Each structure stands twice: as structure tokens, then as C-alpha cells.
Short mmCIF file of C-alpha atoms and ligand atoms in Angstrom, two decimals:
data_model
loop_
_atom_site.label_atom_id
_atom_site.label_comp_id
_atom_site.label_asym_id
_atom_site.label_seq_id
_atom_site.Cartn_x
_atom_site.Cartn_y
_atom_site.Cartn_z
CA MET N 1 -0.08 0.00 0.17
CA THR N 2 1.40 3.33 -0.75
CA ARG N 3 -1.68 5.55 0.78
CA TYR N 4 -3.06 5.26 3.95
CA ASN N 5 -6.87 5.75 5.40
CA ASN N 6 -5.25 6.88 8.66
CA ILE N 7 -2.44 6.97 10.97
CA LEU N 8 -3.45 3.55 12.72
CA GLU N 9 -3.06 1.11 9.04
CA THR N 10 0.41 1.85 9.17
CA ILE N 11 1.10 -0.15 12.21
CA GLY N 12 3.16 -3.55 11.94
CA ARG N 13 5.24 -4.81 8.34
CA THR N 14 7.99 -3.80 10.52
CA PRO N 15 11.25 -4.60 8.92
CA LEU N 16 13.47 -7.65 9.55
CA VAL N 17 17.16 -6.26 9.27
CA ARG N 18 20.39 -8.58 9.06
CA LEU N 19 23.10 -7.47 11.35
CA ASN N 20 26.51 -7.38 9.12
CA ARG N 21 28.73 -6.29 12.04
CA LEU N 22 27.90 -7.31 15.39
CA ALA N 23 26.82 -11.02 14.91
CA PRO N 24 29.23 -13.61 14.66
CA GLU N 25 29.87 -14.66 10.75
CA HIS N 26 28.51 -18.08 11.15
CA VAL N 27 24.74 -17.08 11.97
CA ASN N 28 22.23 -14.64 10.10
CA LEU N 29 21.08 -12.74 12.53
CA TYR N 30 18.28 -10.50 12.48
CA VAL N 31 16.41 -8.02 14.20
CA LYS N 32 12.73 -7.16 13.59
CA VAL N 33 12.89 -3.29 13.98
CA GLU N 34 9.55 -2.33 16.00
CA SER N 35 10.40 1.22 16.28
CA PHE N 36 9.15 1.72 12.65
CA ASN N 37 5.79 1.34 14.41
CA PRO N 38 4.44 4.98 14.06
CA MET N 39 4.63 5.69 17.80
CA GLY N 40 7.95 3.92 17.72
CA SER N 41 6.96 0.68 19.76
CA VAL N 42 5.77 -2.79 19.36
CA LYS N 43 2.76 -1.49 21.72
CA ASP N 44 1.35 0.25 19.08
CA ARG N 45 0.14 -3.29 17.57
CA MET N 46 -1.78 -4.46 20.72
CA ALA N 47 -2.91 -0.98 21.61
CA ARG N 48 -4.83 -1.09 18.24
CA ALA N 49 -5.82 -4.49 18.36
CA ILE N 50 -7.20 -4.55 22.04
CA ILE N 51 -9.60 -1.00 21.03
CA GLU N 52 -10.90 -2.78 18.13
CA ASP N 53 -11.56 -5.61 19.76
CA ALA N 54 -13.27 -3.65 22.34
CA GLN N 55 -15.36 -1.95 20.05
CA ALA N 56 -16.55 -4.97 18.25
CA SER N 57 -17.68 -6.80 21.48
CA GLY N 58 -19.08 -3.74 22.44
CA ALA N 59 -17.15 -3.22 26.08
CA LEU N 60 -15.71 -0.19 24.69
CA GLN N 61 -18.70 2.22 23.79
CA PRO N 62 -18.47 5.44 21.87
CA GLY N 63 -17.19 8.63 24.02
CA GLN N 64 -16.14 5.84 27.00
CA THR N 65 -12.74 7.09 28.86
CA VAL N 66 -9.91 3.97 28.14
CA ILE N 67 -7.65 3.48 30.93
CA GLU N 68 -4.81 1.54 31.53
CA ALA N 69 -1.48 0.64 33.47
CA THR N 70 1.67 0.64 31.40
CA SER N 71 5.25 1.31 31.69
CA GLY N 72 4.98 3.94 28.74
CA ASN N 73 5.01 2.31 25.52
CA THR N 74 1.74 0.50 25.77
CA GLY N 75 -0.10 4.10 27.23
CA ILE N 76 2.06 5.95 23.92
CA GLY N 77 0.47 3.57 21.45
CA LEU N 78 -2.97 3.84 23.29
CA ALA N 79 -3.03 7.55 23.27
CA MET N 80 -2.29 7.42 19.20
CA VAL N 81 -5.25 4.94 18.71
CA CYS N 82 -7.93 6.64 21.42
CA ALA N 83 -6.42 10.48 19.72
CA GLN N 84 -7.13 8.98 16.29
CA LYS N 85 -10.98 7.11 17.36
CA GLY N 86 -11.36 10.08 19.53
CA TYR N 87 -11.53 8.36 23.05
CA PRO N 88 -10.62 9.82 26.15
CA LEU N 89 -7.54 8.07 27.82
CA VAL N 90 -6.36 7.80 31.29
CA VAL N 91 -2.45 6.22 31.81
CA VAL N 92 -1.64 4.83 35.00
CA MET N 93 2.17 4.73 35.33
CA ALA N 94 4.67 4.20 38.23
CA GLU N 95 6.81 7.46 38.61
CA ASN N 96 10.12 5.86 38.18
CA PHE N 97 9.58 5.70 34.21
CA SER N 98 11.07 7.90 31.94
CA VAL N 99 9.89 11.49 31.69
CA GLU N 100 9.67 11.31 28.50
CA ARG N 101 6.89 9.16 28.36
CA ARG N 102 4.93 10.98 30.63
CA LYS N 103 5.21 14.18 28.25
CA MET N 104 4.57 12.38 25.13
CA LEU N 105 1.00 10.91 26.63
CA ARG N 106 0.33 14.50 27.52
CA PHE N 107 1.46 15.90 24.01
CA LEU N 108 -1.03 13.56 22.85
CA GLY N 109 -4.10 14.27 24.66
CA ALA N 110 -4.12 11.60 27.59
CA LYS N 111 -3.79 12.08 31.36
CA VAL N 112 -1.07 10.64 33.22
CA VAL N 113 -1.97 9.20 36.75
CA LEU N 114 1.23 8.81 38.56
CA THR N 115 1.85 5.87 41.35
CA PRO N 116 4.58 5.64 44.03
CA ALA N 117 7.57 3.80 42.63
CA SER N 118 7.67 1.67 45.83
CA GLU N 119 4.32 -0.09 45.02
CA LYS N 120 5.84 -1.39 41.73
CA GLY N 121 3.67 -2.76 38.81
CA THR N 122 1.56 -4.18 41.05
CA GLY N 123 0.71 -0.92 42.69
CA MET N 124 -0.03 1.00 39.19
CA LEU N 125 -2.31 -1.89 38.23
CA LYS N 126 -4.44 -1.61 41.23
CA LYS N 127 -4.87 2.12 40.51
CA ALA N 128 -5.94 1.55 37.26
CA GLU N 129 -8.53 -1.16 38.29
CA GLU N 130 -9.63 0.97 41.16
CA LEU N 131 -10.26 3.90 38.92
CA ALA N 132 -11.98 1.87 36.12
CA ARG N 133 -14.45 0.38 38.51
CA GLN N 134 -15.18 3.81 39.93
CA HIS N 135 -16.00 5.55 37.04
CA GLY N 136 -17.36 2.93 34.55
CA TRP N 137 -13.94 3.36 32.36
CA PHE N 138 -13.04 0.59 30.06
CA LEU N 139 -9.90 -1.35 31.38
CA CYS N 140 -7.45 -2.78 28.56
CA ARG N 141 -5.84 -5.10 30.94
CA GLN N 142 -2.54 -5.67 28.56
CA PHE N 143 -1.24 -8.51 31.41
CA ASP N 144 -4.19 -11.01 30.55
CA ASN N 145 -6.51 -9.90 27.84
CA PRO N 146 -5.74 -12.73 24.87
CA VAL N 147 -5.55 -9.93 22.11
CA ASN N 148 -2.38 -8.68 23.30
CA ALA N 149 -0.97 -12.20 22.31
CA ARG N 150 -3.14 -13.04 19.49
CA VAL N 151 -2.20 -9.73 17.70
CA HIS N 152 1.30 -11.04 17.37
CA THR N 153 0.06 -14.41 16.52
CA GLN N 154 -1.87 -13.07 13.77
CA THR N 155 0.60 -10.05 12.59
CA THR N 156 4.12 -10.83 13.34
CA VAL N 157 4.65 -13.75 13.04
CA PRO N 158 2.99 -14.12 9.56
CA GLU N 159 5.37 -11.41 8.67
CA ILE N 160 8.82 -13.00 9.99
CA LEU N 161 7.70 -16.11 8.46
CA ALA N 162 6.99 -14.10 5.00
CA ASP N 163 10.46 -12.25 4.75
CA MET N 164 12.20 -15.55 6.08
CA GLN N 165 10.94 -16.89 2.24
CA GLY N 166 10.73 -20.23 3.45
CA GLU N 167 14.33 -20.60 4.88
CA PRO N 168 14.21 -22.35 8.37
CA LEU N 169 14.11 -20.22 11.33
CA TYR N 170 16.62 -21.43 14.40
CA ALA N 171 15.57 -19.20 17.22
CA PHE N 172 13.16 -16.62 18.23
CA VAL N 173 14.50 -14.38 20.99
CA THR N 174 12.54 -12.19 23.40
CA GLY N 175 11.78 -10.48 26.47
CA PHE N 176 8.63 -10.15 28.11
CA GLY N 177 6.48 -7.60 29.96
CA THR N 178 3.27 -8.43 29.51
CA GLY N 179 4.65 -11.53 27.88
CA GLY N 180 1.72 -10.47 24.89
CA THR N 181 5.10 -10.42 22.06
CA LEU N 182 6.87 -14.09 23.62
CA ASN N 183 3.32 -15.73 24.13
CA GLY N 184 1.68 -14.80 20.89
CA VAL N 185 5.01 -14.83 18.75
CA ALA N 186 5.45 -18.37 20.31
CA THR N 187 2.09 -20.01 19.73
CA GLY N 188 2.52 -18.65 15.87
CA LEU N 189 5.95 -20.42 15.26
CA ARG N 190 5.09 -23.35 17.54
CA GLN N 191 2.28 -24.04 14.92
CA HIS N 192 4.12 -22.75 11.39
CA SER N 193 7.77 -23.34 12.55
CA PRO N 194 7.74 -26.26 15.04
CA MET N 195 11.56 -26.39 14.85
CA THR N 196 12.21 -22.68 16.24
CA GLN N 197 13.47 -22.34 19.61
CA ILE N 198 11.81 -19.82 21.65
CA VAL N 199 14.28 -18.10 23.71
CA ALA N 200 13.00 -15.51 26.47
CA ALA N 201 15.31 -13.01 28.02
CA GLU N 202 14.89 -11.47 31.60
CA PRO N 203 17.00 -9.35 33.76
CA ASP N 204 19.87 -11.31 35.44
CA ASN N 205 19.11 -9.66 38.49
CA ALA N 206 15.30 -10.63 38.69
CA PRO N 207 15.06 -14.23 37.47
CA VAL N 208 11.27 -14.74 38.02
CA LEU N 209 10.96 -17.01 35.21
CA GLY N 210 14.72 -18.32 35.66
CA SER N 211 14.62 -19.16 39.37
CA GLY N 212 11.52 -21.73 38.55
CA ILE N 213 9.76 -20.28 41.62
CA ALA N 214 6.09 -19.97 41.11
CA GLN N 215 4.02 -16.71 41.02
CA PRO N 216 2.06 -16.48 44.02
CA GLN N 217 -1.72 -16.50 42.59
CA ASP N 218 -5.04 -16.00 43.89
CA VAL N 219 -7.94 -18.67 43.91
CA MET N 220 -8.91 -17.33 40.33
CA GLY N 221 -5.72 -17.56 38.80
CA ASN N 222 -4.72 -14.16 39.00
CA PRO N 223 -1.01 -12.87 40.24
CA GLN N 224 -1.14 -12.00 44.23
CA GLY N 225 1.47 -9.54 44.95
CA SER N 226 5.39 -9.16 44.12
CA HIS N 227 7.12 -12.67 42.81
CA PRO N 228 9.81 -13.44 45.39
CA SER N 229 12.81 -13.17 42.96
CA PHE N 230 11.97 -9.58 41.98
CA LYS N 231 14.18 -6.91 42.01
CA PRO N 232 14.20 -3.75 40.40
CA HIS N 233 16.28 -3.66 37.01
CA LEU N 234 17.16 -1.45 34.60
CA MET N 235 15.19 -2.69 31.26
CA GLN N 236 12.05 -0.63 31.35
CA GLY N 237 9.03 -2.42 29.59
CA TRP N 238 10.55 -6.11 30.89
CA SER N 239 9.56 -8.51 33.88
CA PRO N 240 7.21 -6.32 36.02
CA ASP N 241 7.28 -7.79 39.84
CA PHE N 242 4.90 -10.52 38.80
CA VAL N 243 4.57 -13.16 36.27
CA SER N 244 1.45 -11.76 34.21
CA ARG N 245 -1.01 -14.47 32.70
CA LEU N 246 -0.05 -14.55 29.54
CA THR N 247 3.92 -15.11 30.45
CA GLN N 248 2.33 -17.69 32.78
CA GLU N 249 0.53 -19.14 30.01
CA ALA N 250 3.73 -19.30 27.85
CA VAL N 251 5.04 -21.31 30.60
CA SER N 252 2.47 -24.00 31.46
CA ASP N 253 2.28 -24.44 27.35
CA GLN N 254 5.76 -25.40 27.38
CA LEU N 255 6.29 -22.29 24.60
CA ILE N 256 9.86 -21.67 25.93
CA ASP N 257 13.08 -23.49 25.13
CA GLN N 258 15.33 -21.50 26.79
CA ILE N 259 15.51 -18.68 29.26
CA GLN N 260 18.18 -16.21 28.79
CA PRO N 261 19.78 -14.06 32.00
CA VAL N 262 20.78 -10.47 30.82
CA PRO N 263 22.79 -8.32 32.85
CA GLY N 264 21.79 -4.46 32.90
CA ASP N 265 25.13 -2.99 31.74
CA ALA N 266 25.46 -5.90 28.83
CA ALA N 267 22.02 -4.37 27.91
CA MET N 268 23.35 -1.03 27.86
CA ALA N 269 26.38 -1.47 26.06
CA THR N 270 24.77 -3.69 23.61
CA SER N 271 22.33 -1.06 22.60
CA ARG N 272 25.30 1.68 22.13
CA ARG N 273 26.89 -0.87 20.02
CA LEU N 274 24.02 -1.50 17.85
CA ALA N 275 23.87 2.33 16.90
CA ARG N 276 27.37 2.78 16.77
CA GLN N 277 28.19 -0.49 14.57
CA GLU N 278 24.78 -1.29 12.68
CA GLY N 279 23.17 2.45 12.92
CA ILE N 280 19.90 0.93 14.52
CA PHE N 281 18.62 3.60 17.26
CA VAL N 282 17.17 1.51 20.06
CA GLY N 283 16.22 1.46 23.22
CA THR N 284 17.61 -0.46 26.67
CA SER N 285 15.38 -3.47 26.48
CA SER N 286 16.21 -4.04 22.59
CA GLY N 287 19.99 -3.98 24.15
CA ALA N 288 19.25 -6.56 26.52
CA THR N 289 17.08 -8.65 23.99
CA LEU N 290 19.95 -8.56 21.39
CA TYR N 291 22.52 -9.41 24.17
CA ALA N 292 20.58 -12.73 24.59
CA ALA N 293 20.29 -13.26 21.07
CA LEU N 294 24.33 -12.65 20.67
CA GLN N 295 24.58 -15.76 23.41
CA VAL N 296 22.23 -17.66 21.55
CA ALA N 297 24.06 -17.10 18.38
CA ALA N 298 27.50 -18.07 19.68
CA GLN N 299 26.21 -21.86 20.31
CA ALA N 300 24.25 -21.84 17.16
CA PRO N 301 25.14 -24.02 13.64
CA ALA N 302 26.59 -22.80 11.00
CA GLY N 303 24.18 -21.16 8.72
CA ALA N 304 21.25 -20.65 11.32
CA ASN N 305 18.97 -18.01 10.78
CA ILE N 306 18.03 -15.96 14.18
CA VAL N 307 15.27 -13.39 14.82
CA CYS N 308 15.65 -11.05 17.19
CA MET N 309 12.52 -8.51 18.71
CA LEU N 310 13.96 -5.09 19.17
CA PRO N 311 10.54 -3.57 21.06
CA ASP N 312 11.31 0.41 20.83
CA THR N 313 13.27 3.53 19.73
CA GLY N 314 16.17 4.87 21.74
CA GLU N 315 14.66 8.62 22.00
CA ARG N 316 12.57 7.48 24.92
CA TYR N 317 15.51 7.23 26.93
CA LEU N 318 17.43 9.97 26.68
CA SER N 319 16.97 10.89 30.91
CA THR N 320 17.65 7.38 31.80
CA PRO N 321 20.98 5.43 32.32
CA LEU N 322 21.26 4.53 29.09
CA PHE N 323 22.23 7.93 27.96
CA ALA N 324 23.99 8.77 31.26
CA ASP N 325 27.64 8.96 30.19
CA ILE N 326 26.41 10.88 26.67
CA ASP N 327 28.14 14.27 27.11
CA GLU N 328 25.81 17.55 26.15
CA ASP N 329 29.05 19.73 26.06
CA MET N 330 32.29 18.99 24.17
CA ASN N 331 34.54 16.76 25.29
CA PRO N 332 38.26 17.07 25.19
CA GLU N 333 38.47 15.59 21.68
CA GLU N 334 35.64 17.54 20.15
CA VAL N 335 37.50 20.56 21.80
CA ALA N 336 40.47 19.90 20.13
CA ILE N 337 38.66 19.50 16.88
CA SER N 338 36.95 22.87 17.28
CA LYS N 339 40.37 24.46 17.87
CA SER N 340 41.94 23.00 14.81
CA THR N 341 40.81 25.89 12.64
CA GLN N 342 40.58 29.73 13.58
CA GLY N 343 36.97 30.56 12.82
CA PHE N 344 33.80 30.27 15.14
CA ARG N 345 35.34 28.81 18.05
CA PHE N 346 33.61 28.67 21.35
CA ASP N 347 37.01 28.91 23.64
CA ARG N 348 38.03 32.46 21.87
CA SER N 349 37.54 35.34 23.86
CA SER N 350 35.75 38.22 22.31
CA ALA N 351 38.87 40.12 22.35
CA ALA N 352 40.57 37.53 19.75
CA ALA N 353 37.58 37.86 17.82
CA PRO N 354 37.51 39.68 14.45
CA ALA N 355 36.53 43.15 15.23
CA PRO N 356 32.74 43.78 14.14
CA ALA N 357 32.07 45.98 11.17
CA ALA N 358 31.83 49.39 12.33
CA VAL N 359 28.61 50.46 13.53
CA VAL N 360 26.82 52.59 11.04
CA GLU N 361 25.46 55.93 12.65
CA VAL N 362 22.00 55.81 11.41
CA ALA N 363 19.48 58.50 12.08
CA LEU N 364 17.21 57.57 14.16
CA ASP N 365 13.32 57.14 13.24
CA ALA N 366 10.88 59.58 15.31
CA ASP N 367 8.06 57.59 15.59
CA ALA N 368 10.15 54.84 16.87
CA GLU N 369 11.55 57.38 19.82
CA ALA N 370 8.00 58.58 20.49
CA PHE N 371 6.65 54.98 20.50
CA VAL N 372 9.10 53.93 23.11
CA ASP N 373 9.23 56.64 25.29
CA GLU N 374 5.16 56.44 25.53
CA LEU N 375 5.18 52.89 26.36
CA VAL N 376 7.75 53.23 28.58
CA ALA N 377 5.85 55.92 30.35
CA LYS N 378 2.75 54.27 30.27
CA GLU N 379 3.39 50.34 31.15
CA PRO N 380 4.83 49.22 34.67
CA VAL N 381 6.62 46.25 32.88
CA VAL N 382 7.81 46.26 29.46
CA MET N 383 9.88 44.15 27.05
CA PHE N 384 11.32 44.76 24.26
CA ALA N 385 11.73 41.72 23.15
CA LEU N 386 11.80 38.88 19.85
CA GLU N 387 8.84 36.50 19.55
CA TRP N 388 10.82 33.08 19.76
CA CYS N 389 14.25 34.44 21.37
CA GLU N 390 14.95 31.65 24.31
CA PHE N 391 16.27 34.71 26.69
CA CYS N 392 13.25 36.08 25.93
CA TRP N 393 10.96 32.97 26.81
CA SER N 394 12.89 32.72 30.08
CA ALA N 395 12.44 36.25 31.03
CA ARG N 396 8.42 35.92 30.36
CA ASN N 397 8.46 32.84 32.55
CA LEU N 398 9.87 34.72 35.44
CA PHE N 399 6.91 37.19 34.63
CA ALA N 400 4.42 34.26 34.46
CA ALA N 401 5.88 32.84 37.93
CA MET N 402 5.49 36.14 39.59
CA ASN N 403 1.74 36.96 38.32
CA VAL N 404 3.23 39.79 36.99
CA THR N 405 1.63 41.33 33.57
CA CYS N 406 4.70 42.14 31.04
CA LYS N 407 4.07 44.17 28.16
CA SER N 408 5.70 42.73 25.45
CA VAL N 409 6.36 44.64 21.86
CA ASP N 410 7.69 41.19 20.06
CA LEU N 411 10.21 43.27 17.49
CA ASP N 412 10.22 40.67 14.86
CA SER N 413 6.71 39.76 15.00
CA VAL N 414 4.48 39.96 11.94
CA GLU N 415 2.80 43.37 13.67
CA TYR N 416 5.88 44.90 13.89
CA GLN N 417 7.78 43.79 10.33
CA ASN N 418 5.35 46.83 8.25
CA ASN N 419 7.50 49.60 7.46
CA ASP N 420 10.06 47.90 9.37
CA PHE N 421 9.16 49.06 12.51
CA GLY N 422 10.56 46.78 14.57
CA ASN N 423 14.04 47.47 13.51
CA LYS N 424 13.35 50.83 13.66
CA ILE N 425 12.58 50.15 17.27
CA ARG N 426 15.49 48.38 17.75
CA ALA N 427 17.64 50.85 16.85
CA VAL N 428 16.32 53.18 19.47
CA LEU N 429 16.52 50.84 22.09
CA ALA N 430 20.63 50.35 20.73
CA LYS N 431 21.35 53.78 20.82
CA ARG N 432 19.32 54.59 24.41
CA THR N 433 20.76 51.61 26.11
CA GLY N 434 24.19 51.19 24.61
CA ALA N 435 23.62 47.44 24.15
CA PRO N 436 22.64 45.96 20.97
CA THR N 437 20.96 42.82 22.21
CA ILE N 438 17.21 42.11 22.87
CA PRO N 439 15.69 41.57 25.14
CA GLN N 440 15.64 45.08 26.95
CA ILE N 441 13.44 45.17 29.78
CA TYR N 442 11.88 48.55 31.45
CA ILE N 443 10.50 48.41 34.93
CA GLY N 444 8.93 51.65 36.37
CA GLN N 445 10.63 53.63 33.58
CA GLN N 446 13.87 52.32 34.69
CA HIS N 447 16.03 50.03 32.11
CA ILE N 448 16.88 47.05 33.53
CA GLY N 449 19.00 45.17 30.87
CA GLY N 450 18.57 42.08 29.29
CA CYS N 451 17.32 38.54 30.99
CA THR N 452 20.05 38.15 33.21
CA GLU N 453 20.08 41.45 34.63
CA LEU N 454 16.42 40.99 34.85
CA PHE N 455 17.43 37.70 37.00
CA ASP N 456 19.85 39.46 38.80
CA TYR N 457 17.19 42.35 39.79
CA GLN N 458 15.12 39.49 40.95
CA ARG N 459 17.38 37.77 43.24
CA ASP N 460 18.63 40.90 45.01
CA GLY N 461 15.44 41.81 45.83
CA GLY N 462 15.39 45.33 43.59
CA PHE N 463 12.30 43.95 41.21
CA ALA N 464 9.83 42.76 44.22
CA GLY N 465 10.48 46.84 45.79
CA ALA N 466 9.72 48.37 42.40
CA LEU N 467 6.52 46.24 42.42
CA THR N 468 5.62 47.06 45.79
CA ARG N 469 6.66 50.80 45.23
CA MET N 470 4.11 50.74 42.08
CA ASP N 471 1.48 48.83 43.82
CA ILE N 472 1.35 46.22 41.64
CA GLN N 473 0.06 42.55 43.42
CA TYR N 474 2.85 39.68 42.37
CA SER N 475 3.35 36.06 44.05
CA GLU N 476 6.71 35.35 45.75
CA PHE N 477 9.47 33.42 43.44
CA ASP N 478 11.70 32.11 46.12
CA LYS N 479 13.61 29.66 43.29
CA ASP N 480 17.01 30.71 41.54
CA PRO N 481 15.38 32.47 38.43
CA TYR N 482 18.53 30.85 36.14
CA THR N 483 16.70 27.59 36.61
CA LEU N 484 14.04 29.36 33.73
CA LEU N 485 16.69 29.30 31.27
CA PRO N 486 16.59 26.81 28.41
CA GLN N 487 18.87 23.56 29.82
CA TRP N 488 21.47 23.93 26.79
CA LEU N 489 22.29 27.68 28.31
CA HIS N 490 22.67 26.92 32.13
CA SER N 491 26.22 26.26 31.85
CA ARG N 492 26.91 29.11 29.86
CA ALA N 493 24.47 31.62 31.99
CA SER N 494 26.06 30.62 35.39
N1 PMP J 1 10.44 -3.38 25.70
C1 PMP J 1 9.70 -2.68 26.29
C2 PMP J 1 10.52 -1.19 25.70
C3 PMP J 1 8.34 -2.54 26.51
O1 PMP J 1 7.59 -1.22 26.43
C4 PMP J 1 7.66 -3.42 26.30
C5 PMP J 1 6.25 -3.80 26.68
N2 PMP J 1 5.87 -3.69 28.05
C6 PMP J 1 8.65 -5.09 26.21
C7 PMP J 1 9.71 -4.79 26.00
C8 PMP J 1 8.02 -6.53 26.39
O2 PMP J 1 6.70 -6.49 25.30
P1 PMP J 1 5.58 -7.51 26.03
O3 PMP J 1 4.76 -6.37 26.53
O4 PMP J 1 4.70 -7.88 24.87
O5 PMP J 1 6.10 -8.65 26.58
#
């Protein structure tokens, strides 16, 4: 298909890609890159399938709110599906999952309810159940909804088999969170490719399957409380603190041939190698799964075909340990590259910089002068700004945090482009203040300066004093105003 009727039609049919540098030469190691799904993870498949199944059965009524407990990717997939189909969505998530996930969910229009990290996966599940019961919302139940496994039997397996083009598949390697992928793919492969070994990977410090200890259950066969072998681990999306119904089913039906433990460090290192040696950018659980697949590959016979699941994209992990030692600033090697030529260097003082072009004296525009005078006389707080400049944005943040109204004249906005009026005002400001930069801020007719001068003025109590003298109400702001600068400016402003 080259044209789609809506974004949901683009889910699935993810590519199977051969690893040419990371894999040992005697095997063919293929990765199934689920980040090709529209929201960047394997869970898009399940999100669409569960909602469409519930629509068909009538379990989900038009306009009814959808709710789910999720470590993030399910929520993000559901947020896309619910946005496209017009259902409100509430996502319940433990606070220890990465903040990127929360922000993405809210960007997509979902509500996010956080639960304490100490309550683990069980706690977030209980909260979702409680909310669903009390408000009559549709709970997706990804941990035991058979649709979560079926979608893999019906889509992921045929995709893999079609791509193998009749060649035998020696092993399929996956981790498990809900167990949907493991259960569903294993079920399909047992049927269509019974010789394929199913390898389940799990964190080495939380061997909920490898320990062989059964999950405590209630009389209904539902998991009850944490598994005794569970420990907090690095692989977001893998092994919650209990063995889910779908995972348990895979164990009971003897769908798993091998359990491969994976150390957290190895997961991160493998994810990085995948990025640097194969150009494939994925998250922590993908690195973990590939590490397991490499163990399988090392033992596999010559010519064996191995398929490894890569559940999601790496962009979701910028705030996590996966990126902890990735620098923001230039490291010594990069500084050396910068210094290897003379121009445009960060380390050079302005004294060494080429002299700026001579400033041409221009006649000031009388209307612009009158405009500045009148505005400064009339408005208690005035900022001459650029519409999208980050320093202006930071100053606006301080005014907003203190509930102070600021008259902002955005010199580069459409409104001030007429007759080049914005630039004429700028020339007046440069002459009056002696500073060519923007913003320039006036408070109580007094020229304060730019953003950092405003922040210093606030820190010293001058701003509060001026507001009090002018009888202007304001809210206290007792944090360091410099925290309002965008992240990249922090190191240079302080
Ligand atoms: N990795 C990540 C990043 C995930 O979000 C998930 C889903 N929780 C998994 C792996 C495991 O997939 P499944 O739920 O199908 O077992």
C-alpha cells in the first residue's frame, strides 16, 4: 500500500534487518525493528488490536474513557489509537519510568496518573483497576487480555515467516513484559515453524522465570503480590514484579525452550554497539534482547537464522542511565577539533575575535522614538523582545511565575514588520541602552537590561521592591531564576 486512510493502518509490517558487524559470521542474525511503528514501539500493535476488539464486542462504548496501567509504550500506543478514534484516555504509570514518556502521553492528549515507585507494577495495576471500577472506564488489561498475544500470532508471526521466504528459523529471541509478544509469537511459531527455538530473556538480577519459583496466585489464578525473585532492574518494559497471566500461559504451555539472563550493563552496552556499529537506534530492552540473541548465536550451528525482537526506539531514554555518560558539552576531543581551525570557536575570548564591522550611525526614526517613550512611560513592566528568542522566553517565564503582567513588544513579529518598524525600534533601543542585544526590559520606567540582568534584579530583591512601590501585586518566586533558562544555556549563564 502506498496511501493510508489513517495512521493506524501504518502499524506493523516492520522490517527484518540483518546485522552485518555485530553478529558472528557463522549465523544470520536478523532484528525485527519495532521502532518503525508509528509511535515507535511494538505496543502499537496491541493498542490498536485491544481497542478494536473492545469496539467490536461492545465492551468499549463510543465516547467512553479508556484506562490502562503501563510502563509507557502501551500508553503511548493507546494515546495514538484513542486520539485517532476519539476516546479519552487515562494512563496510570509508576513514577520511575522516564519523563519523556509522560510528556509524550500528555502531548497526545492523554491524562497521566502517577503511582509511587515503591508500589511497583502491582501498585499501578491496582490503581488502574480502582479507577476503572469507580468511574465505569474501559480497562485494557494488557497483562491478561488474550488479544495482546493474538495480535502477534496474527501479524508478527506471518511477517517474520514471509520475510524468511521459506528458509528455516533456528531461534526467536524476545524479552517479556506483559508476555504478549512472547506468548503470541511462540504460539504462532509452534504452529508454523515447530523447530524454531523460543528464547525468553530476562534481567539477571530478577529471574522470575529462571528461578523456577511459581508466582503466588489467588484462587482465580490471578497473580497475587510480587514474585519473590523480583528485584528492581534496568530494562523498562521488561519483567514487572509479577509473572503475568500471558507469560504464565507461555510457561505452562511449554512454549519457552530457553531462558537467557541479561545483565543491565550488557543491555546498555549492546544498545550502544547497535547504534554505533549498525546504525540502529533502540532502547534498553532492545539492547538486552540482542545481548541474549548474541549468546544464542554463539552456540548456534553454522548458517542458523536467528530473529531478535527490538521493541522500541532509543529516543525514549534520553533521561535514563542509557544516556548517562553521553555528554551534552564538547568533550576534550571535540574541543580539539574545534580548535583545529581559527574561525567560529567557542573557546576564544571576544578580544581575539575579528573586529565587528564598523557600526554605521543611522538617524533614529522619530515615530519609533515616540513609541518607546510612550510605552515606557505608560506600562509598569515592558519588554522589547523577539518572539521566539529563548532569553525572552526565560524572562517571560519569570513574569508568569510571579503573576506579573508584562507588556511584550515582539520586534520581529508580523505586527512590527510593517515599514520595518521593529528594526527602527531596535535602533532606538540600541542607542538609548548602549546594548545591541534583545530583550531590553524596563520596569517602572527604569532600564533594567536583558534577561540575566532581570534575573539578578529579581535575586537581589530590586524587582520586588519596584513592584511594591508601584502597588503591583505579585507572587513570591523563591527559586533561583536562572533555573528558568533553557537547559543548554545553564552552563554558559552561570
Ligand atoms: N520492551 C519494552 C520497551 C516494552 O515497553 C515492552 C512492553 N511492556 C516490552 C519490551 C515487552 O513486550 P511485551 O509486553 O509484549 O512482553
